Coordinates of C-alpha atoms and ligand atoms in Angstrom, one line a residue:
M1 CA 123.4 94.6 37.6
T2 CA 125.9 92.4 39.3
A3 CA 128.4 93.2 36.5
D4 CA 127.9 96.9 37.4
L5 CA 128.8 96.1 41.0
D6 CA 131.9 94.2 39.9
S7 CA 133.2 97.2 37.8
L8 CA 132.3 99.6 40.7
A9 CA 134.4 97.4 43.0
S10 CA 137.4 97.2 40.8
A11 CA 137.3 101.0 40.0
A12 CA 137.0 101.8 43.7
L13 CA 139.9 99.5 44.7
T14 CA 142.1 100.8 41.9
E15 CA 141.5 104.4 42.8
L16 CA 142.0 103.6 46.5
A17 CA 145.4 102.1 45.7
S18 CA 146.5 105.2 43.9
V19 CA 145.5 107.6 46.8
S20 CA 148.7 109.2 48.0
D21 CA 147.7 111.3 51.0
I22 CA 145.1 111.7 53.8
T23 CA 143.2 114.4 51.8
G24 CA 142.9 112.1 48.8
L25 CA 141.8 109.3 51.1
E26 CA 139.0 111.5 52.4
S27 CA 137.8 112.5 48.9
W28 CA 137.8 108.8 48.0
R29 CA 135.7 108.0 51.1
I30 CA 133.2 110.7 50.3
A31 CA 133.0 109.5 46.6
Y32 CA 132.4 105.8 47.5
L33 CA 131.3 105.5 51.1
G34 CA 129.8 108.9 51.8
A35 CA 126.0 109.6 52.3
K36 CA 125.8 110.6 48.6
G37 CA 128.5 108.2 47.4
K38 CA 128.4 105.4 44.8
I39 CA 127.6 102.6 47.3
R40 CA 124.5 104.5 48.5
A41 CA 123.5 105.1 44.9
A42 CA 123.9 101.5 44.0
M43 CA 121.8 100.5 47.0
A44 CA 119.0 102.8 45.8
S45 CA 119.1 101.1 42.4
V46 CA 117.7 98.0 44.0
K47 CA 114.3 99.2 42.9
A48 CA 115.3 98.4 39.3
V49 CA 116.1 94.8 40.2
A50 CA 113.5 92.0 39.7
I51 CA 111.9 91.2 43.0
A52 CA 113.2 87.6 43.0
D53 CA 116.8 88.8 42.5
R54 CA 116.7 91.5 45.2
P55 CA 118.0 89.4 48.2
A56 CA 121.0 88.3 46.2
F57 CA 121.6 91.9 45.0
G58 CA 121.3 93.2 48.6
A59 CA 123.7 90.6 49.9
R60 CA 126.2 91.4 47.2
I61 CA 126.1 95.1 47.7
N62 CA 126.5 94.7 51.5
A63 CA 129.5 92.5 51.0
L64 CA 130.9 95.1 48.6
R65 CA 130.4 97.9 51.2
D66 CA 132.1 95.9 53.9
Q67 CA 135.0 95.1 51.5
L68 CA 135.5 98.8 50.7
D69 CA 135.2 99.8 54.4
A70 CA 137.9 97.3 55.3
A71 CA 140.1 98.5 52.4
F72 CA 139.6 102.1 53.5
E73 CA 140.5 101.4 57.1
A74 CA 143.6 99.6 55.9
R75 CA 144.8 102.6 53.9
R76 CA 143.9 105.0 56.7
A77 CA 146.1 103.0 59.0
E78 CA 148.9 103.5 56.6
F79 CA 148.4 107.3 56.9
G80 CA 148.4 107.3 60.7
G81 CA 145.0 106.1 61.7
A82 CA 141.9 108.0 62.9
A83 CA 143.9 110.6 64.7
A84 CA 145.6 111.7 61.5
T85 CA 142.2 112.1 59.9
V86 CA 141.0 114.3 62.7
A87 CA 144.1 116.4 62.7
A88 CA 143.9 116.9 58.9
G89 CA 143.0 120.6 59.3
P90 CA 145.6 123.4 59.4
A91 CA 148.4 122.6 61.8
P92 CA 148.0 124.2 65.3
D93 CA 149.9 127.4 65.9
V94 CA 152.0 126.5 68.9
T95 CA 152.9 130.2 69.5
E96 CA 149.3 131.1 70.3
P97 CA 148.7 132.1 73.9
G98 CA 147.0 129.4 76.0
R99 CA 143.2 129.5 76.5
V100 CA 142.3 131.7 79.4
W101 CA 139.4 130.6 81.6
S102 CA 137.9 133.9 82.7
E103 CA 134.7 132.3 84.0
T104 CA 135.2 132.3 87.8
I105 CA 132.8 130.5 90.0
G106 CA 130.7 132.9 92.1
R107 CA 130.3 132.7 95.8
R108 CA 128.1 134.3 98.5
H109 CA 129.4 137.5 100.1
V110 CA 131.5 136.9 103.2
I111 CA 129.0 138.8 105.4
T112 CA 126.2 136.5 104.2
R113 CA 128.3 133.5 105.1
V114 CA 129.4 134.8 108.5
R115 CA 125.8 135.6 109.3
E116 CA 124.8 132.0 108.5
E117 CA 127.8 130.6 110.4
L118 CA 126.8 132.7 113.5
C119 CA 123.2 131.6 113.4
E120 CA 124.4 128.0 113.1
V121 CA 126.7 128.3 116.1
F122 CA 123.9 129.8 118.2
A123 CA 121.4 127.2 116.8
R124 CA 123.6 124.5 118.4
M125 CA 123.2 126.3 121.7
G126 CA 119.4 126.3 121.3
F127 CA 118.8 129.7 119.7
E128 CA 116.2 130.0 116.9
T129 CA 116.7 132.7 114.3
A130 CA 114.2 135.6 114.2
E131 CA 113.8 138.6 112.0
G132 CA 112.3 142.1 112.2
P133 CA 111.8 145.0 109.8
E134 CA 114.5 147.4 108.8
L135 CA 112.0 150.2 108.5
E136 CA 111.0 150.6 112.1
D137 CA 109.3 153.1 114.4
D138 CA 110.7 154.9 117.4
E139 CA 108.5 152.8 119.7
H140 CA 110.5 149.6 118.9
N141 CA 113.9 151.3 118.3
F142 CA 113.7 153.5 121.5
V143 CA 110.6 153.7 123.7
K144 CA 110.2 150.1 124.5
L145 CA 114.0 149.7 124.9
N146 CA 113.8 152.1 127.8
I147 CA 115.4 154.9 125.9
P148 CA 113.5 158.0 127.1
P149 CA 112.3 160.9 124.9
H150 CA 115.3 163.2 125.3
H151 CA 118.0 160.7 125.3
P152 CA 120.9 161.7 123.0
A153 CA 120.7 158.4 121.1
R154 CA 117.4 159.7 119.6
E155 CA 119.0 162.8 118.1
P156 CA 118.0 163.3 114.4
S157 CA 121.7 163.8 113.6
D158 CA 122.4 160.2 114.9
N159 CA 119.5 158.5 113.1
F160 CA 117.9 158.1 109.7
Y161 CA 114.4 159.2 110.4
V162 CA 111.8 158.8 107.7
D163 CA 109.2 160.9 109.5
D164 CA 109.9 164.2 111.3
P165 CA 110.4 163.1 115.0
L166 CA 109.1 166.5 116.2
R167 CA 105.9 166.3 114.2
S168 CA 105.0 162.7 114.1
A169 CA 103.6 160.8 117.1
R170 CA 105.4 157.6 116.1
P171 CA 108.1 158.6 113.7
R172 CA 109.4 155.8 111.4
M173 CA 113.1 155.3 110.9
L174 CA 115.7 152.9 109.6
R175 CA 116.5 150.9 112.7
S176 CA 119.7 151.8 114.3
Q177 CA 120.0 148.5 116.2
T178 CA 118.7 145.0 116.0
S179 CA 117.5 145.3 119.6
T180 CA 114.2 146.2 118.0
V181 CA 113.7 142.5 117.3
Q182 CA 114.0 141.7 121.0
I183 CA 110.9 143.9 121.5
R184 CA 109.0 142.4 118.5
V185 CA 109.7 138.9 119.7
M186 CA 108.7 139.6 123.3
E187 CA 105.5 141.3 122.1
T188 CA 104.4 138.2 120.3
R189 CA 105.7 135.2 122.2
K190 CA 105.6 133.9 125.7
P191 CA 108.8 132.9 127.5
P192 CA 110.9 130.8 127.5
I193 CA 112.5 132.6 124.5
R194 CA 115.9 131.9 122.9
I195 CA 116.5 133.8 119.7
V196 CA 119.2 135.4 117.6
A197 CA 118.3 138.1 115.1
P198 CA 120.8 139.0 112.4
G199 CA 120.1 142.0 110.1
R200 CA 121.1 145.4 108.8
V201 CA 121.2 148.5 110.8
Y202 CA 121.7 152.2 109.8
R203 CA 123.4 155.1 111.4
P204 CA 124.7 158.3 109.9
D205 CA 128.2 157.7 111.0
T206 CA 131.2 159.0 109.2
V207 CA 132.8 156.2 107.2
D208 CA 136.2 155.1 108.4
A209 CA 138.2 151.9 108.9
T210 CA 135.7 150.7 111.6
H211 CA 132.5 152.6 110.9
S212 CA 129.9 152.5 108.1
F213 CA 126.4 154.1 107.7
M214 CA 125.0 150.6 107.2
F215 CA 126.3 147.5 108.9
H216 CA 125.0 144.3 110.3
Q217 CA 124.3 143.2 113.9
I218 CA 123.3 139.9 115.4
E219 CA 121.1 140.3 118.4
G220 CA 120.5 137.6 121.0
L221 CA 117.8 137.2 123.6
C222 CA 117.3 134.5 126.2
I223 CA 114.4 134.6 128.7
D224 CA 113.6 131.9 131.1
R225 CA 113.2 131.3 134.8
G226 CA 116.3 132.0 136.8
V227 CA 118.5 133.2 134.0
S228 CA 121.6 135.0 135.4
M229 CA 124.6 137.0 134.4
A230 CA 126.6 133.7 134.7
D231 CA 124.5 132.2 131.9
L232 CA 125.2 135.3 129.8
K233 CA 128.9 135.0 130.4
S234 CA 129.1 131.3 129.8
T235 CA 127.0 131.6 126.6
L236 CA 129.2 134.3 125.1
F237 CA 132.5 132.7 126.1
H238 CA 131.3 129.4 124.7
F239 CA 130.2 131.1 121.5
A240 CA 133.6 132.8 121.1
R241 CA 135.5 129.5 121.4
A242 CA 133.0 127.7 119.1
Y243 CA 133.4 130.4 116.4
F244 CA 137.0 131.6 116.8
G245 CA 138.7 128.6 118.3
A246 CA 139.6 127.2 121.7
D247 CA 142.3 129.9 122.2
A248 CA 139.9 132.9 121.7
E249 CA 140.6 135.5 124.4
V250 CA 137.5 137.4 125.4
R251 CA 136.4 139.6 128.3
L252 CA 133.4 141.5 129.6
R253 CA 133.8 145.1 130.6
P254 CA 131.2 147.0 132.7
S255 CA 129.2 149.4 130.6
F256 CA 125.8 151.0 130.3
F257 CA 122.8 150.5 128.1
P258 CA 119.3 151.7 129.0
F259 CA 117.7 148.4 128.2
T260 CA 120.0 146.2 130.3
E261 CA 121.0 146.2 134.0
P262 CA 123.8 145.3 134.6
S263 CA 125.3 146.0 131.2
A264 CA 128.7 145.0 129.8
E265 CA 130.7 145.3 126.7
F266 CA 132.1 142.2 125.1
D267 CA 135.7 142.4 123.8
M268 CA 137.9 140.0 122.0
K269 CA 141.7 140.0 121.3
I270 CA 142.1 140.2 117.6
R271 CA 145.0 140.6 115.2
L272 CA 143.8 142.6 112.1
R273 CA 147.1 142.6 110.3
P274 CA 149.9 140.0 110.4
D275 CA 152.4 142.8 111.1
Q276 CA 150.5 144.2 114.1
P277 CA 150.1 143.0 117.7
E278 CA 146.8 141.6 118.9
R279 CA 144.4 144.3 120.3
W280 CA 141.2 144.2 122.3
M281 CA 138.4 144.9 119.9
E282 CA 134.8 145.7 121.1
L283 CA 132.4 143.2 119.5
G284 CA 129.2 144.5 121.0
G285 CA 127.1 145.0 124.1
C286 CA 125.2 142.8 126.4
G287 CA 123.5 142.6 129.8
M288 CA 120.5 141.4 131.8
V289 CA 117.3 142.6 130.2
H290 CA 116.0 145.5 132.2
P291 CA 112.8 144.7 134.3
S292 CA 111.0 147.7 132.7
V293 CA 111.7 146.3 129.2
L294 CA 110.2 142.9 130.2
E295 CA 107.2 144.6 131.8
G296 CA 106.6 146.9 128.7
C297 CA 106.3 143.7 126.6
G298 CA 103.9 142.0 129.1
I299 CA 106.4 139.7 130.7
D300 CA 106.4 139.5 134.5
P301 CA 110.0 140.4 135.7
E302 CA 109.3 138.7 139.0
A303 CA 108.8 135.4 137.2
W304 CA 111.2 135.7 134.3
T305 CA 114.7 137.0 133.8
G306 CA 116.8 137.2 130.7
F307 CA 120.0 138.3 129.0
A308 CA 120.5 140.0 125.7
F309 CA 123.5 140.8 123.5
G310 CA 124.1 142.6 120.2
F311 CA 127.3 142.2 118.1
G312 CA 128.5 143.8 115.0
I313 CA 128.7 141.1 112.3
E314 CA 131.4 143.1 110.4
R315 CA 133.5 143.2 113.5
L316 CA 133.2 139.4 113.9
A317 CA 134.0 138.9 110.2
M318 CA 137.0 141.3 110.5
G319 CA 138.3 139.3 113.5
K320 CA 137.7 136.0 112.0
Y321 CA 139.4 136.7 108.6
S322 CA 141.9 139.5 109.7
I323 CA 140.2 142.2 107.6
P324 CA 141.8 145.5 108.6
D325 CA 139.2 147.9 107.1
I326 CA 135.4 147.6 107.2
R327 CA 135.1 149.4 103.8
M328 CA 136.7 146.3 102.1
L329 CA 133.5 144.5 103.0
F330 CA 131.3 146.9 101.0
E331 CA 133.5 147.9 98.1
N332 CA 132.9 144.6 96.4
D333 CA 136.3 144.3 94.9
V334 CA 136.2 140.8 93.5
R335 CA 140.0 140.4 94.0
F336 CA 139.4 140.9 97.8
L337 CA 136.1 138.9 98.0
S338 CA 137.5 135.9 96.2
Q339 CA 140.1 135.4 98.9
L340 CA 137.5 134.8 101.5
Ligands
LIG401 N1 122.0 147.6 120.6 C1 123.3 147.9 121.2 C2 124.1 148.8 120.1 O1 123.7 148.8 119.0 C3 124.1 146.7 121.5 C4 123.5 145.9 122.6 C5 123.9 146.2 123.9 C6 122.5 145.0 122.4 C7 123.4 145.5 124.9 C8 122.0 144.3 123.4 C9 122.4 144.5 124.7 O2 121.1 143.3 123.2 O3 121.9 143.8 125.7 O4 125.0 149.4 120.5

């Protein structure tokens, strides 16, 4: 047996000495040191050795394997080491185009992010976030907001009614404003109240650079004892500077809404294109909650006062990121969205 190992050793070393390239070296390794090679086969033959001789046989064969391993490594080093073995396949084609990584990392839509940022800014001012349904009824969209039956805002051509407003006592509709959430919150909570309510609203407007049939608003409502127009103004101005920066230029302009008295429009100076001058852009409406609105929700207007506001989220996003056309926010062109 030991004699067999001796002749195996000398054959292996002779053959290894005559190997002339990396491919030959690899064939030699497979033949002698591989999983089905001669060393393994010799190890398996231990069963034929007398039990008493087995330890000596095992030691001898281990020594032989180590000797061949070392001899193999020595020759491999001559051919350029491990790297040469790995690179032994076909040579790389250096004229091939580079590998293109087409997997881009996804991101949330800019409107989603702006909505969250707005809620965060208002949260720092003590406003909780509230929600209401998109499928509403005219009670919450109009009646309780002090918008009387024949008001032009209720025209079927200006709203997405789900039920026929002439036949149904309480027609359902897609809400046209998030002011509905003011009513829903006041119906279910006692003041003091401080909420913002972001969400989708729907109006059959003709689509252009600043209008869409679906867009987002963020509504705000603050009701407490002694709340005044000065609180409204300072809250909105503070918000504008917190969200747009210390140099944000904003103004309130007298206006009219049935559910606030007095009412105002909130404008901000915005540059939508680098090549155009700044312009005043209307961000939304606001005012002091009308006493009848408070009363209709069971809140005593002698004891409590409040302010409310409603801004278009797309307008805010367009101002923040200088987006010149609202349609860009809904076309979902990844080349545009990935810049934001
Ligand atoms: N809901 C109004 C709109 O969609 C905006 C608005 C105006 C909301 C005044 C308010 C407010 O809360 O007080 O045009």
